[in-house]
Amino acid sequence: MNGIYLPQTFQKGTSRQGNVRELEDKYFARSDGFPLRFPSSLPPAGNEHLSIDLGEVLGNGRVGTVHCATLLTHHTELPPLVVKISRHGHSENMEKEAWFYEELEPIQGIAVPRCYGFFQAHMEEGTEVSTWKADSAAGSNKDPHSFHSPSLCNKTPQAPTNPTLLSILLLERLGERIPLNDVREVYNDLSRLGIEHIDVRWSNILSVLQDPNERSLGAMCPNHGHEHKWRIVDFDIARKSDARIDYLDICTSGWLELLFDNLPEGRIVEPWELYK
């Protein structure tokens, strides 16, 4: 793996329940409470092994870096992939993100990327992880991307409880960051499952890759009757809510309007700019 200079084997990781919010004002809450998780349609865990080679970095965030991934196990039929690698001390956040992908399984390949697994490994002494070295040099808490809202930015950074743990998510590769109105329907899909994304910004809304054989890589959305061209990513600060669907849509709409209104001028507005 690029950036990990010793061969490393990852085992299936365990997700950690993400943030949950119960509304105090029950007028805006669903009458039947929190949406129940849909039964998983995934096959039981087996002993399949994938060999993956990491390529270029596609994105950097507060919790991890995203790399192109080339699948070396040729007999396995999967779409183009990426690997999201946790930053030093952020494995717990990745465990929460994995939990949200489990919650969102019914709309994987529809409104969010397909997730092919969450894996973890303890780094032995002498193993070099390039992203961890960069974090130590720059100080990950100085990254402006960590500033999402007043309720989050004032929290004192906690020392990692498991500093040797490295986590990865294996995800479907997506395309460019160019939002369209279809994005509103994609966020509505999340609202129906009671998921508040919170981190609504340009870099977290990606297009579906165009298949060279002109085959569709998406699935028909059961809520809107057509295939969406966009996917939402990054769920490490998301939360599950008992709020009504229309209430969640309204909460998201303000962030989307801020984003869309400034794009014609070529200006990308990030959420933390509102709190300077």
Short mmCIF file of C-alpha atoms in Angstrom, two decimals:
data_model
loop_
_atom_site.label_atom_id
_atom_site.label_comp_id
_atom_site.label_asym_id
_atom_site.label_seq_id
_atom_site.Cartn_x
_atom_site.Cartn_y
_atom_site.Cartn_z
CA MET A 1 0.00 0.00 0.00
CA ASN A 2 1.28 3.44 -0.89
CA GLY A 3 2.41 5.19 2.32
CA ILE A 4 2.55 1.96 4.33
CA TYR A 5 6.01 0.58 3.72
CA LEU A 6 5.47 -2.86 5.21
CA PRO A 7 2.90 -5.37 3.92
CA GLN A 8 -0.19 -4.94 6.06
CA THR A 9 -3.21 -7.19 6.49
CA PHE A 10 -6.48 -5.66 7.71
CA GLN A 11 -9.21 -7.54 9.53
CA LYS A 12 -12.93 -6.75 9.44
CA GLY A 13 -13.51 -3.83 11.82
CA THR A 14 -16.37 -3.16 14.21
CA SER A 15 -18.46 -0.04 13.76
CA ARG A 16 -19.30 2.32 16.63
CA GLN A 17 -22.77 3.85 16.98
CA GLY A 18 -22.82 7.34 15.55
CA ASN A 19 -24.38 10.44 17.05
CA VAL A 20 -28.12 10.28 17.78
CA ARG A 21 -30.44 13.22 18.43
CA GLU A 22 -33.90 13.03 19.98
CA LEU A 23 -35.89 16.21 19.41
CA GLU A 24 -37.14 18.02 22.50
CA ASP A 25 -39.90 19.71 20.50
CA LYS A 26 -42.06 16.71 19.59
CA TYR A 27 -44.03 18.76 17.04
CA PHE A 28 -41.17 18.26 14.60
CA ALA A 29 -40.58 14.61 15.57
CA ARG A 30 -41.84 11.52 13.77
CA SER A 31 -44.89 9.99 15.39
CA ASP A 32 -43.30 6.52 15.32
CA GLY A 33 -39.89 7.60 16.70
CA PHE A 34 -36.52 6.82 15.18
CA PRO A 35 -36.56 4.99 11.83
CA LEU A 36 -35.68 1.35 12.33
CA ARG A 37 -32.61 0.01 10.56
CA PHE A 38 -33.52 -2.08 7.54
CA PRO A 39 -32.48 -5.74 7.75
CA SER A 40 -29.14 -6.20 5.98
CA SER A 41 -29.23 -7.95 2.63
CA LEU A 42 -25.48 -8.60 2.67
CA PRO A 43 -24.21 -12.18 2.73
CA PRO A 44 -22.68 -13.46 5.98
CA ALA A 45 -19.00 -12.70 6.58
CA GLY A 46 -16.63 -15.14 4.93
CA ASN A 47 -12.93 -15.57 4.33
CA GLU A 48 -12.59 -13.55 1.13
CA HIS A 49 -9.24 -11.76 0.77
CA LEU A 50 -8.62 -8.76 -1.45
CA SER A 51 -5.21 -7.47 -2.46
CA ILE A 52 -5.26 -3.73 -3.05
CA ASP A 53 -2.63 -1.30 -4.32
CA LEU A 54 -3.08 2.36 -3.40
CA GLY A 55 -2.66 5.11 -5.96
CA GLU A 56 -2.94 8.88 -5.97
CA VAL A 57 -4.59 10.88 -3.21
CA LEU A 58 -8.03 12.08 -4.31
CA GLY A 59 -8.99 14.04 -1.21
CA ASN A 60 -7.95 15.07 2.30
CA GLY A 61 -10.35 15.61 5.16
CA ARG A 62 -10.46 16.01 8.91
CA VAL A 63 -10.80 12.29 9.55
CA GLY A 64 -8.96 10.64 6.68
CA THR A 65 -7.38 10.69 3.24
CA VAL A 66 -8.94 9.10 0.17
CA HIS A 67 -6.77 7.17 -2.29
CA CYS A 68 -7.43 5.53 -5.63
CA ALA A 69 -7.42 1.76 -5.18
CA THR A 70 -6.42 -0.82 -7.76
CA LEU A 71 -7.80 -4.26 -7.07
CA LEU A 72 -5.12 -6.92 -7.57
CA THR A 73 -7.53 -9.80 -6.91
CA HIS A 74 -8.61 -10.19 -10.51
CA HIS A 75 -11.31 -12.83 -9.99
CA THR A 76 -13.41 -10.44 -7.89
CA GLU A 77 -15.89 -8.32 -9.86
CA LEU A 78 -16.12 -4.89 -8.25
CA PRO A 79 -16.47 -1.36 -9.66
CA PRO A 80 -13.60 1.16 -9.42
CA LEU A 81 -12.74 1.64 -5.74
CA VAL A 82 -11.22 4.10 -3.30
CA VAL A 83 -9.79 3.53 0.15
CA LYS A 84 -10.37 6.06 2.93
CA ILE A 85 -7.51 5.85 5.47
CA SER A 86 -7.97 7.25 8.96
CA ARG A 87 -5.74 10.03 10.18
CA HIS A 88 -3.77 9.43 13.35
CA GLY A 89 -6.16 9.31 16.30
CA HIS A 90 -9.31 9.30 14.16
CA SER A 91 -10.12 5.60 14.00
CA GLU A 92 -13.06 6.15 16.38
CA ASN A 93 -14.52 8.67 13.94
CA MET A 94 -14.15 6.18 11.12
CA GLU A 95 -15.94 3.57 13.24
CA LYS A 96 -18.88 5.99 13.47
CA GLU A 97 -18.78 6.63 9.74
CA ALA A 98 -18.89 2.87 9.12
CA TRP A 99 -22.01 2.71 11.34
CA PHE A 100 -23.76 5.27 9.14
CA TYR A 101 -22.94 3.33 5.99
CA GLU A 102 -24.62 0.36 7.68
CA GLU A 103 -27.65 2.53 8.49
CA LEU A 104 -27.73 3.70 4.87
CA GLU A 105 -27.36 0.28 3.26
CA PRO A 106 -30.79 0.53 1.50
CA ILE A 107 -29.60 3.58 -0.48
CA GLN A 108 -26.00 2.54 -1.13
CA GLY A 109 -25.49 2.85 -4.88
CA ILE A 110 -28.51 5.19 -4.97
CA ALA A 111 -27.74 8.25 -2.82
CA VAL A 112 -24.45 7.27 -1.12
CA PRO A 113 -21.51 5.19 -2.37
CA ARG A 114 -21.49 1.44 -2.08
CA CYS A 115 -19.40 0.45 0.93
CA TYR A 116 -17.48 -2.80 0.55
CA GLY A 117 -16.23 -3.06 4.09
CA PHE A 118 -14.66 -1.48 7.15
CA PHE A 119 -11.28 -2.85 8.18
CA GLN A 120 -8.74 -2.19 10.92
CA ALA A 121 -5.19 -3.08 11.88
CA HIS A 122 -2.81 -2.20 14.70
CA MET A 123 0.38 -0.59 13.45
CA GLU A 124 3.45 -2.26 14.90
CA GLU A 125 6.47 -0.22 15.89
CA GLY A 126 8.50 0.65 12.81
CA THR A 127 5.55 0.80 10.43
CA GLU A 128 5.44 4.14 8.62
CA VAL A 129 2.12 5.68 7.64
CA SER A 130 2.73 8.76 5.51
CA THR A 131 -0.54 10.49 6.46
CA TRP A 132 0.24 10.08 10.16
CA LYS A 133 3.65 11.67 9.65
CA ALA A 134 1.98 14.59 7.90
CA ASP A 135 -0.52 14.94 10.74
CA SER A 136 2.29 15.11 13.30
CA ALA A 137 4.15 17.73 11.28
CA ALA A 138 1.18 20.00 10.59
CA GLY A 139 -1.09 19.38 13.57
CA SER A 140 -4.41 17.93 12.42
CA ASN A 141 -6.44 20.14 14.80
CA LYS A 142 -5.30 23.23 12.88
CA ASP A 143 -7.11 22.09 9.76
CA PRO A 144 -9.98 24.55 9.05
CA HIS A 145 -12.03 21.61 7.76
CA SER A 146 -12.41 20.51 11.38
CA PHE A 147 -14.51 23.61 12.05
CA HIS A 148 -18.07 22.62 11.22
CA SER A 149 -20.38 24.37 13.66
CA PRO A 150 -20.26 26.24 16.98
CA SER A 151 -21.35 23.11 18.85
CA LEU A 152 -18.46 21.11 17.42
CA CYS A 153 -15.63 23.62 17.21
CA ASN A 154 -15.60 24.37 20.94
CA LYS A 155 -14.96 20.79 21.98
CA THR A 156 -11.50 20.15 23.41
CA PRO A 157 -9.62 17.60 21.26
CA GLN A 158 -9.36 14.28 23.06
CA ALA A 159 -6.28 12.09 23.05
CA PRO A 160 -6.87 8.99 20.92
CA THR A 161 -7.85 5.98 23.02
CA ASN A 162 -6.13 3.62 20.59
CA PRO A 163 -3.28 5.52 18.91
CA THR A 164 -1.85 2.49 17.06
CA LEU A 165 -5.15 1.62 15.34
CA LEU A 166 -5.48 2.32 11.62
CA SER A 167 -8.92 2.10 10.02
CA ILE A 168 -9.94 1.98 6.38
CA LEU A 169 -13.20 2.10 4.47
CA LEU A 170 -13.39 0.42 1.06
CA LEU A 171 -15.81 2.44 -1.06
CA GLU A 172 -17.11 2.76 -4.59
CA ARG A 173 -15.14 5.40 -6.47
CA LEU A 174 -17.11 8.48 -7.46
CA GLY A 175 -16.53 11.36 -9.84
CA GLU A 176 -16.33 15.12 -9.72
CA ARG A 177 -17.66 17.61 -7.16
CA ILE A 178 -20.30 19.45 -9.23
CA PRO A 179 -23.69 19.65 -7.46
CA LEU A 180 -27.02 19.90 -9.32
CA ASN A 181 -30.65 20.04 -8.22
CA ASP A 182 -30.71 16.24 -8.11
CA VAL A 183 -28.75 16.71 -4.87
CA ARG A 184 -31.92 17.83 -3.07
CA GLU A 185 -33.55 14.47 -3.81
CA VAL A 186 -30.41 12.66 -2.68
CA TYR A 187 -30.54 14.45 0.67
CA ASN A 188 -34.25 13.64 0.88
CA ASP A 189 -33.28 9.95 0.64
CA LEU A 190 -31.11 10.45 3.74
CA SER A 191 -33.91 12.30 5.54
CA ARG A 192 -36.29 9.40 5.00
CA LEU A 193 -33.87 7.19 6.95
CA GLY A 194 -33.54 9.79 9.71
CA ILE A 195 -29.92 10.67 8.89
CA GLU A 196 -28.67 14.25 9.23
CA HIS A 197 -25.48 14.61 7.20
CA ILE A 198 -24.54 17.96 8.86
CA ASP A 199 -21.30 18.28 6.83
CA VAL A 200 -23.10 19.75 3.79
CA ARG A 201 -20.46 21.18 1.49
CA TRP A 202 -19.20 21.05 -2.07
CA SER A 203 -16.41 18.54 -1.44
CA ASN A 204 -18.84 15.98 0.01
CA ILE A 205 -21.19 15.83 -3.00
CA LEU A 206 -19.71 13.69 -5.79
CA SER A 207 -20.93 12.52 -9.17
CA VAL A 208 -21.19 8.89 -10.18
CA LEU A 209 -18.34 7.71 -12.41
CA GLN A 210 -19.18 7.24 -16.06
CA ASP A 211 -18.71 3.60 -16.97
CA PRO A 212 -16.55 3.24 -20.11
CA ASN A 213 -18.93 0.55 -21.38
CA GLU A 214 -21.87 2.93 -20.85
CA ARG A 215 -23.39 0.62 -18.27
CA SER A 216 -25.25 2.26 -15.40
CA LEU A 217 -23.38 2.09 -12.10
CA GLY A 218 -26.38 3.31 -10.14
CA ALA A 219 -29.62 1.76 -8.93
CA MET A 220 -33.15 3.05 -9.33
CA CYS A 221 -34.17 5.23 -6.40
CA PRO A 222 -37.36 3.78 -4.85
CA ASN A 223 -38.30 7.21 -3.47
CA HIS A 224 -37.98 9.28 -6.66
CA GLY A 225 -38.35 6.76 -9.47
CA HIS A 226 -35.09 7.43 -11.30
CA GLU A 227 -31.33 7.05 -10.92
CA HIS A 228 -29.47 9.80 -9.06
CA LYS A 229 -26.25 11.12 -10.55
CA TRP A 230 -24.84 12.26 -7.19
CA ARG A 231 -23.68 10.64 -3.97
CA ILE A 232 -23.15 12.06 -0.46
CA VAL A 233 -19.94 11.13 1.39
CA ASP A 234 -18.31 11.73 4.80
CA PHE A 235 -20.54 10.70 7.70
CA ASP A 236 -18.12 10.95 10.63
CA ILE A 237 -20.08 13.85 12.22
CA ALA A 238 -23.53 12.80 11.01
CA ARG A 239 -26.29 11.88 13.43
CA LYS A 240 -29.51 9.89 13.43
CA SER A 241 -32.64 11.81 14.36
CA ASP A 242 -36.30 11.18 15.11
CA ALA A 243 -37.19 14.41 13.28
CA ARG A 244 -39.84 14.40 10.56
CA ILE A 245 -38.66 14.07 6.96
CA ASP A 246 -39.84 17.56 5.98
CA TYR A 247 -38.07 19.08 8.99
CA LEU A 248 -34.77 17.42 8.06
CA ASP A 249 -35.17 18.54 4.44
CA ILE A 250 -35.69 22.14 5.58
CA CYS A 251 -32.58 22.01 7.79
CA THR A 252 -30.49 20.76 4.88
CA SER A 253 -32.06 23.17 2.39
CA GLY A 254 -30.44 26.23 3.98
CA TRP A 255 -26.95 24.80 3.52
CA LEU A 256 -27.69 23.75 -0.07
CA GLU A 257 -29.04 27.19 -0.96
CA LEU A 258 -25.88 28.77 0.42
CA LEU A 259 -23.86 26.41 -1.73
CA PHE A 260 -25.87 26.79 -4.93
CA ASP A 261 -26.29 30.57 -4.72
CA ASN A 262 -22.55 31.14 -4.80
CA LEU A 263 -21.56 28.60 -7.47
CA PRO A 264 -22.56 30.79 -10.47
CA GLU A 265 -19.98 33.32 -9.27
CA GLY A 266 -17.36 30.59 -9.02
CA ARG A 267 -17.24 30.91 -5.24
CA ILE A 268 -17.32 27.82 -3.06
CA VAL A 269 -18.67 28.72 0.38
CA GLU A 270 -17.69 26.42 3.22
CA PRO A 271 -19.85 26.09 6.38
CA TRP A 272 -17.19 27.39 8.75
CA GLU A 273 -17.11 30.73 6.86
CA LEU A 274 -20.44 31.63 8.49
CA TYR A 275 -18.88 31.54 11.96
CA LYS A 276 -15.79 33.66 11.48
#
